[in-house]
PDB file of C-alpha atoms in Angstrom:
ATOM      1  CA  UNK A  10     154.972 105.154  43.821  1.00  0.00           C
ATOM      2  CA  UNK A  11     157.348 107.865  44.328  1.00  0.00           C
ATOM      3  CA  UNK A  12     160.767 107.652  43.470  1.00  0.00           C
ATOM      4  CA  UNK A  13     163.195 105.424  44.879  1.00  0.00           C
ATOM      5  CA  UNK A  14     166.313 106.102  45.776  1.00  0.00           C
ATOM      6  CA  UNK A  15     169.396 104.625  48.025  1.00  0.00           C
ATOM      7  CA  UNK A  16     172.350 105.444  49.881  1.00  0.00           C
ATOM      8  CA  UNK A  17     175.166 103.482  51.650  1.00  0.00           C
ATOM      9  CA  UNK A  18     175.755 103.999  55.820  1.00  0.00           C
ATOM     10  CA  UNK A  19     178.011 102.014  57.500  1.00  0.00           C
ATOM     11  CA  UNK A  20     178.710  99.178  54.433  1.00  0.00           C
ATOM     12  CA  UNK A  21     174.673  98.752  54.544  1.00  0.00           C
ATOM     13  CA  UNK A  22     172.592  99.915  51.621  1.00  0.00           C
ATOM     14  CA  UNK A  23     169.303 101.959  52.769  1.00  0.00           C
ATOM     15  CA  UNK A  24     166.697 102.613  50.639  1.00  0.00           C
ATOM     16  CA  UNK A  25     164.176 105.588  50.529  1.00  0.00           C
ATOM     17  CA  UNK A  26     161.734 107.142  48.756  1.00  0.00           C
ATOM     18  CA  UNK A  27     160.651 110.695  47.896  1.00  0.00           C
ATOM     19  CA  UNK A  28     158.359 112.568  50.552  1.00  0.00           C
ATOM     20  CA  UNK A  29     155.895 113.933  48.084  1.00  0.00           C
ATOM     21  CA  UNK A  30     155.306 117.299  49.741  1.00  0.00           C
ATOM     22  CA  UNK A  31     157.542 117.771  52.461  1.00  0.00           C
ATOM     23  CA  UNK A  32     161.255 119.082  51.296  1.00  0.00           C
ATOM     24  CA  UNK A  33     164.227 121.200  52.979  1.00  0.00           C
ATOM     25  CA  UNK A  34     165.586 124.707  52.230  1.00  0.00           C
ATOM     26  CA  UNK A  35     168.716 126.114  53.262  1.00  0.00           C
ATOM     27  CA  UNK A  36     167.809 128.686  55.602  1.00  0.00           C
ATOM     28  CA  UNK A  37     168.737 130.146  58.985  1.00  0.00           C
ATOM     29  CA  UNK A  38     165.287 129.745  59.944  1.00  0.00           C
ATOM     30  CA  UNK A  39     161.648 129.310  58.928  1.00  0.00           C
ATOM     31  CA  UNK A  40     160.893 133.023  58.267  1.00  0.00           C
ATOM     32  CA  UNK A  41     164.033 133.395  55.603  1.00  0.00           C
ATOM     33  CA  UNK A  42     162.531 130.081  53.896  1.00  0.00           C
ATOM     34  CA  UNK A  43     159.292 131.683  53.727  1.00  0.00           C
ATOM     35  CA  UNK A  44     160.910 134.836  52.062  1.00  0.00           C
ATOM     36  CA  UNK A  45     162.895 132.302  49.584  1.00  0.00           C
ATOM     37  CA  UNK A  46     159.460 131.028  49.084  1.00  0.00           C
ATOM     38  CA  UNK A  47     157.219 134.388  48.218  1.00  0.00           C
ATOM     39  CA  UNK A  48     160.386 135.356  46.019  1.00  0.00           C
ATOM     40  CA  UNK A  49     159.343 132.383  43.531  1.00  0.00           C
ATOM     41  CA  UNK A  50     155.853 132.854  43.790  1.00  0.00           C
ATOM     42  CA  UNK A  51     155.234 129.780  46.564  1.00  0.00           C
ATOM     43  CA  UNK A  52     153.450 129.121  49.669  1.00  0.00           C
ATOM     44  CA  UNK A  53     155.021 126.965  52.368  1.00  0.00           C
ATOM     45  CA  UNK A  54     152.845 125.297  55.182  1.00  0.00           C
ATOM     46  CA  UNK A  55     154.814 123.796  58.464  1.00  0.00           C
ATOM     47  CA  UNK A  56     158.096 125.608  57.883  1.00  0.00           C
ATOM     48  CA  UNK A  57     160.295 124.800  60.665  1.00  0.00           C
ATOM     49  CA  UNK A  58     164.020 124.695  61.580  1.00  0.00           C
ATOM     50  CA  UNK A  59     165.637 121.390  61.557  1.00  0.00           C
ATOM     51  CA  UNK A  60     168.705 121.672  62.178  1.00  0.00           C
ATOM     52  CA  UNK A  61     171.035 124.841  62.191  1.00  0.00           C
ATOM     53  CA  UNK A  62     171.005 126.043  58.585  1.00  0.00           C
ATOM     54  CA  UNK A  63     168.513 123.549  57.415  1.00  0.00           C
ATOM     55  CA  UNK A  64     164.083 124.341  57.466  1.00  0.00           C
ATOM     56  CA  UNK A  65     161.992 121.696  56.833  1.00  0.00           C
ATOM     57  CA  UNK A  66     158.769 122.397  54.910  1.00  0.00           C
ATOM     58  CA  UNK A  67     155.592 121.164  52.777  1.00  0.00           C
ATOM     59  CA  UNK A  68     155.184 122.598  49.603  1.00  0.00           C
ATOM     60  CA  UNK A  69     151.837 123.813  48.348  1.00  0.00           C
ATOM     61  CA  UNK A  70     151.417 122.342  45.063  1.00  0.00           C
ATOM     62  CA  UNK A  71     153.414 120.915  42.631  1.00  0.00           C
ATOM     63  CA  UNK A  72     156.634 119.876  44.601  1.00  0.00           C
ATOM     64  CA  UNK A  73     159.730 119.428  41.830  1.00  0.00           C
ATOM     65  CA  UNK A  74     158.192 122.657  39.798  1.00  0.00           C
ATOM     66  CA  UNK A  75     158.328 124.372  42.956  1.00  0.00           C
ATOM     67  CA  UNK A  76     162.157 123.323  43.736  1.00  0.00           C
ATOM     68  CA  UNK A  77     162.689 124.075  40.255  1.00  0.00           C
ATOM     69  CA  UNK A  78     161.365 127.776  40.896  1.00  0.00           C
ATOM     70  CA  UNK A  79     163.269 127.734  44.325  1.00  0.00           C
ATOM     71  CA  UNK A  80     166.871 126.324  42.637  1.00  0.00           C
ATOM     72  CA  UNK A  81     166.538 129.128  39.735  1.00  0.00           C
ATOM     73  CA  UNK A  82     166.606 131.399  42.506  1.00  0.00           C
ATOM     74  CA  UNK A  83     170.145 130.568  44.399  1.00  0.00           C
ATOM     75  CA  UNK A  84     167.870 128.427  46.903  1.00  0.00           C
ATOM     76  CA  UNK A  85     169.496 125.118  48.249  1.00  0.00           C
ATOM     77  CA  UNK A  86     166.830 123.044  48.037  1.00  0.00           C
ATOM     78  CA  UNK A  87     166.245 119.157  48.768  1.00  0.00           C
ATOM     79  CA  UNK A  88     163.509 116.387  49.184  1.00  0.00           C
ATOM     80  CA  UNK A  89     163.048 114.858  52.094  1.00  0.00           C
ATOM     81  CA  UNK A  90     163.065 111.201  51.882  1.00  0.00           C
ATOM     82  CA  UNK A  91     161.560 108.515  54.043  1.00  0.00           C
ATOM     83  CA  UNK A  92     163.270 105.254  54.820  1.00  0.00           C
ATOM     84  CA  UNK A  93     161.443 102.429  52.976  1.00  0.00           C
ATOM     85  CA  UNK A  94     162.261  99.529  55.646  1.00  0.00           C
ATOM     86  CA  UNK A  95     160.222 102.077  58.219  1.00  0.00           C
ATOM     87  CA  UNK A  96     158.470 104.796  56.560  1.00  0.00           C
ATOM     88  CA  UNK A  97     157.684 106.876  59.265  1.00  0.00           C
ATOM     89  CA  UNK A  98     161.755 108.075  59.275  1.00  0.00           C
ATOM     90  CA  UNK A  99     162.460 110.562  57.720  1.00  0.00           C
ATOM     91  CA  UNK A 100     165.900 110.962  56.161  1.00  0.00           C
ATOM     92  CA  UNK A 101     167.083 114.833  55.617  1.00  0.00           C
ATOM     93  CA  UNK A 102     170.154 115.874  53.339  1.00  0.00           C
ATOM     94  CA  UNK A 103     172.502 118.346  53.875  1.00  0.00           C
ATOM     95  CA  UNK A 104     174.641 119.552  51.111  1.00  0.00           C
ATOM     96  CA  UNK A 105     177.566 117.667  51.997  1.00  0.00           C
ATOM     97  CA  UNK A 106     179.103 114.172  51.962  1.00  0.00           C
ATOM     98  CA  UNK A 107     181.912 112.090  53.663  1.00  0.00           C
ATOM     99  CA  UNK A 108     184.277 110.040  50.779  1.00  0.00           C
ATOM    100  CA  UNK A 109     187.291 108.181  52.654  1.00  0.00           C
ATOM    101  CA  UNK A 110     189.510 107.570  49.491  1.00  0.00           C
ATOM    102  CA  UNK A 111     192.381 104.286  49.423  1.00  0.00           C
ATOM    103  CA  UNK A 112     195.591 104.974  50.926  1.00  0.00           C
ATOM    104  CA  UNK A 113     197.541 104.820  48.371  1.00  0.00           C
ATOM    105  CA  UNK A 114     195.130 107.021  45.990  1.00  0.00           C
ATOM    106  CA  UNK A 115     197.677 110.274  45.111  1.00  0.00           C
ATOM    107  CA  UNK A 116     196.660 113.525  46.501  1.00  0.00           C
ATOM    108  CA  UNK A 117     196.627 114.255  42.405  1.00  0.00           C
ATOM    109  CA  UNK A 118     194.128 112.171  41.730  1.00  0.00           C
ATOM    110  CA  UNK A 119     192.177 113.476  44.742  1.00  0.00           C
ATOM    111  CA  UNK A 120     192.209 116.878  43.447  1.00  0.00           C
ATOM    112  CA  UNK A 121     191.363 115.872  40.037  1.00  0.00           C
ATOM    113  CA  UNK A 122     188.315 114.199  40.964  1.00  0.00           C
ATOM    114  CA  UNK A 123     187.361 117.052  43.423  1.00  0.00           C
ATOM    115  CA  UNK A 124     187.646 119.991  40.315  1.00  0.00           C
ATOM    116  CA  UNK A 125     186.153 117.349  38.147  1.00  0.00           C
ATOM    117  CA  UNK A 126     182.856 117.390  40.177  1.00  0.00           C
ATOM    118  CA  UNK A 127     182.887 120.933  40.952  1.00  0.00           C
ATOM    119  CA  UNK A 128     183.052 120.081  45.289  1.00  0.00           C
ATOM    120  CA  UNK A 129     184.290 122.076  47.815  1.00  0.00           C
ATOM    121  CA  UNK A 130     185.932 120.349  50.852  1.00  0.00           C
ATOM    122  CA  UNK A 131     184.293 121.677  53.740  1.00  0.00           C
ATOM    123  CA  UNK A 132     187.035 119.652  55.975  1.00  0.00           C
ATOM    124  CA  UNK A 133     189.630 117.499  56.132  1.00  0.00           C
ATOM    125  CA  UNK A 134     189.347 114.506  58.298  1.00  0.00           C
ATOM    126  CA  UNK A 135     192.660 113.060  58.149  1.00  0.00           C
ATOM    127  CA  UNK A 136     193.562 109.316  56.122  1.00  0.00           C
ATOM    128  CA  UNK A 137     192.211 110.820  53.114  1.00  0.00           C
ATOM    129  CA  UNK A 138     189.075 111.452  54.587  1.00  0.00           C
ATOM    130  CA  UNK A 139     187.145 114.199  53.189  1.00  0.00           C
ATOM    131  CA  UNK A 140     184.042 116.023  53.966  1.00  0.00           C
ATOM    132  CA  UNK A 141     182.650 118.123  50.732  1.00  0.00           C
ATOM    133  CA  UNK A 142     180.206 119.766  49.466  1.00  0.00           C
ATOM    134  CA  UNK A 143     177.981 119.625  46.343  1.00  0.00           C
ATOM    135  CA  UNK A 144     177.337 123.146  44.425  1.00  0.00           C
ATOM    136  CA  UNK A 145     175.222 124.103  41.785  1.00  0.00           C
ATOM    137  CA  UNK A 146     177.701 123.103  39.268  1.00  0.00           C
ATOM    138  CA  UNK A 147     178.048 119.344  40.620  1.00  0.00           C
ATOM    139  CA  UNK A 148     174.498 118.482  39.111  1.00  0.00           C
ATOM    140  CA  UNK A 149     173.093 116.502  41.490  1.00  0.00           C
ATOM    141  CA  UNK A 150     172.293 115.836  45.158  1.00  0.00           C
ATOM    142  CA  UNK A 151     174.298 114.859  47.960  1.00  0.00           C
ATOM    143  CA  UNK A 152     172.793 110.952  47.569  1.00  0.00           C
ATOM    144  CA  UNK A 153     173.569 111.092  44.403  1.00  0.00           C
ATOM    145  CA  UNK A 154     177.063 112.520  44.185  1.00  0.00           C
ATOM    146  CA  UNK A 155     177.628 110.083  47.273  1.00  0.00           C
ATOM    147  CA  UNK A 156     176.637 107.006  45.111  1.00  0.00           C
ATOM    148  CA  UNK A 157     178.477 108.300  42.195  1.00  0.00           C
ATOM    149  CA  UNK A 158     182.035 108.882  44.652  1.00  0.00           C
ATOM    150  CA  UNK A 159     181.412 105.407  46.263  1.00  0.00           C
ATOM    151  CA  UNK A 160     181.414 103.130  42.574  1.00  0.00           C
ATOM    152  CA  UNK A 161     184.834 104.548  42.165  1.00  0.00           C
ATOM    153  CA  UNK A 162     187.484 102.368  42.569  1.00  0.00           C
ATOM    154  CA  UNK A 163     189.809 104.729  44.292  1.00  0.00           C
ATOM    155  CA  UNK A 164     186.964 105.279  47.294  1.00  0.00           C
ATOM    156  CA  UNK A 165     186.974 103.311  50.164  1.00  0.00           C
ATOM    157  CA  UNK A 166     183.061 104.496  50.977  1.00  0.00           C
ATOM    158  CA  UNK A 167     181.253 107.801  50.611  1.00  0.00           C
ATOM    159  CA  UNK A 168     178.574 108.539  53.180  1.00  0.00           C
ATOM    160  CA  UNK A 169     175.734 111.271  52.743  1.00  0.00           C
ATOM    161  CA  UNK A 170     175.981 113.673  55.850  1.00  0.00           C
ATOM    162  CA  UNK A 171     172.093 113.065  56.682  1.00  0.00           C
ATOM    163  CA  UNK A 172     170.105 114.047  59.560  1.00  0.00           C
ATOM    164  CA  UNK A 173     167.398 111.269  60.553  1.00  0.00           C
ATOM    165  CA  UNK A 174     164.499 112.243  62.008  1.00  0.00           C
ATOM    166  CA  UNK A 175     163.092 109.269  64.284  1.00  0.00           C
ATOM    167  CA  UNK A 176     158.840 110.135  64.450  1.00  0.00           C
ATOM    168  CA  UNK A 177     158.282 106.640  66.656  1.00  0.00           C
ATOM    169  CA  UNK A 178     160.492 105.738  69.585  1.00  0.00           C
ATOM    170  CA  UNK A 179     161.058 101.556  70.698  1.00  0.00           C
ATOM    171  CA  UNK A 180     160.610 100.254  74.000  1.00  0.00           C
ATOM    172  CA  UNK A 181     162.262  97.435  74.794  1.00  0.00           C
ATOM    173  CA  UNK A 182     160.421  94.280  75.089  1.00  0.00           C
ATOM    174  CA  UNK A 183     161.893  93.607  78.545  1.00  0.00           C
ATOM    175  CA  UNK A 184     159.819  92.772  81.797  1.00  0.00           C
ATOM    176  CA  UNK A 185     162.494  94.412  84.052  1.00  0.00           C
ATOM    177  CA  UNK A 186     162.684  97.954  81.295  1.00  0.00           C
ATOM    178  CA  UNK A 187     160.299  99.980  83.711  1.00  0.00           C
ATOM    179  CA  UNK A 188     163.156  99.280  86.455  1.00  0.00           C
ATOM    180  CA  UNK A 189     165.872 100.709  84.561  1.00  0.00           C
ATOM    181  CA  UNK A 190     165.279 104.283  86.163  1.00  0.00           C
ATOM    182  CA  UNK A 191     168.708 105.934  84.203  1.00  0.00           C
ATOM    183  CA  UNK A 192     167.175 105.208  80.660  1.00  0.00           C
ATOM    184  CA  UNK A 193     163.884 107.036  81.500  1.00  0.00           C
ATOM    185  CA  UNK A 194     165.254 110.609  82.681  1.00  0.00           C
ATOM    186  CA  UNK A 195     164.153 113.380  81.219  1.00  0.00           C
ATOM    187  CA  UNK A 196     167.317 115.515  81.548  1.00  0.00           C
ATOM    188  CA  UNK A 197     170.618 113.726  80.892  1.00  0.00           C
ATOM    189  CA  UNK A 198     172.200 112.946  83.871  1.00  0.00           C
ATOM    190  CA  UNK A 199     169.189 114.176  86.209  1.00  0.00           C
ATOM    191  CA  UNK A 200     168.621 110.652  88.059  1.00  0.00           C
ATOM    192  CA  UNK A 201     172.305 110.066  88.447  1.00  0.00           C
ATOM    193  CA  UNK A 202     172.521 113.610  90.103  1.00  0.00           C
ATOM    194  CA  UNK A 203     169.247 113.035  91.934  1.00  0.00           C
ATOM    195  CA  UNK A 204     170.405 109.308  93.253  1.00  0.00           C
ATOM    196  CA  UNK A 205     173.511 110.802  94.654  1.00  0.00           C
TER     197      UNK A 205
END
């Protein structure tokens, strides 16, 4: 089984598991990745954007000695994990992390903790609310360095900044569903418009 791994959204502990092909590369689009890629020596199959910044990808071959290759390289690369309650979700990291520290933690301690695990904030939310980012030097992922920020007992939560990719949709079980025209159009806002 591949590995299993958690993270906490919302008070709620998820769990997920390892995709054992499919990972992300930081890229501004599916060509750069593949460059990234031929640099170590790889081959990619379904490169494709995912979000700005972020390509989603299957690895040909051996997966974490491929990362490894990709990593040694300057690469930003992560697995792509699949939610265990409903497998067919896929659950994509980004590089950052939201930790919402206790009120009365000093801005001190925040700093120490911050140099300590070699982040960068990325922004500053406000109420000690912090969005940061893991580097090269912080040693492990954003799940990871999440988990690690949230068992403090100075943190209120920390949050991986994830992007969830829903493959199956839900219809309601509701007779009266197919009469709800506004939750079936195709453009936001185009029934509304086309009612009026």
């Amino acid at each position: 089984m591949p590995d299993t791994e958690y993270f906490w959204q919302g008070g709620r502990k998820i769990e997920v598991h390892q995709d054992e092909s499919q990972v992300t590369i930081h890229a501004e689009n599916a060509g750069e990745a593949r460059v990234a890629a031929e640099r170590a020596g790889l081959e990619l199959r379904a490169a494709e954007t995912a979000a700005p910044g972020l390509v989603q990808a299957e690895i040909v071959g051996d997966r974490d000695a491929a990362m490894a290759r990709l990593r040694s390289q300057q690469n930003i690369v992560h697995h792509v994990y699949r939610d265990q309650s409903s497998p067919d979700n896929e659950v994509l990291i980004t590089d950052t992390f939201f930790v919402k520290f206790k009120p009365d933690t000093p801005d001190s301690r925040i700093s120490e903790y911050l140099a300590a695990e070699h982040l960068e904030v990325v922004q500053e939310m406000g109420n000690r609310t912090y969005l940061v980012r893991v580097t090269n030097e912080t040693g492990r992922n954003p799940i990871r360095a999440a988990n690690a920020a949230a068992s403090r007992n100075d943190v209120e939560y920390a949050e991986p900044n994830l992007i969830r990719r829903l493959t199956r949709f839900f219809i309601p079980n509701d007779t009266l569903f197919s009469n709800q025209w506004h939750l079936h159009a195709p453009t936001a806002g185009a029934d509304l418009v086309a009612a009026l």
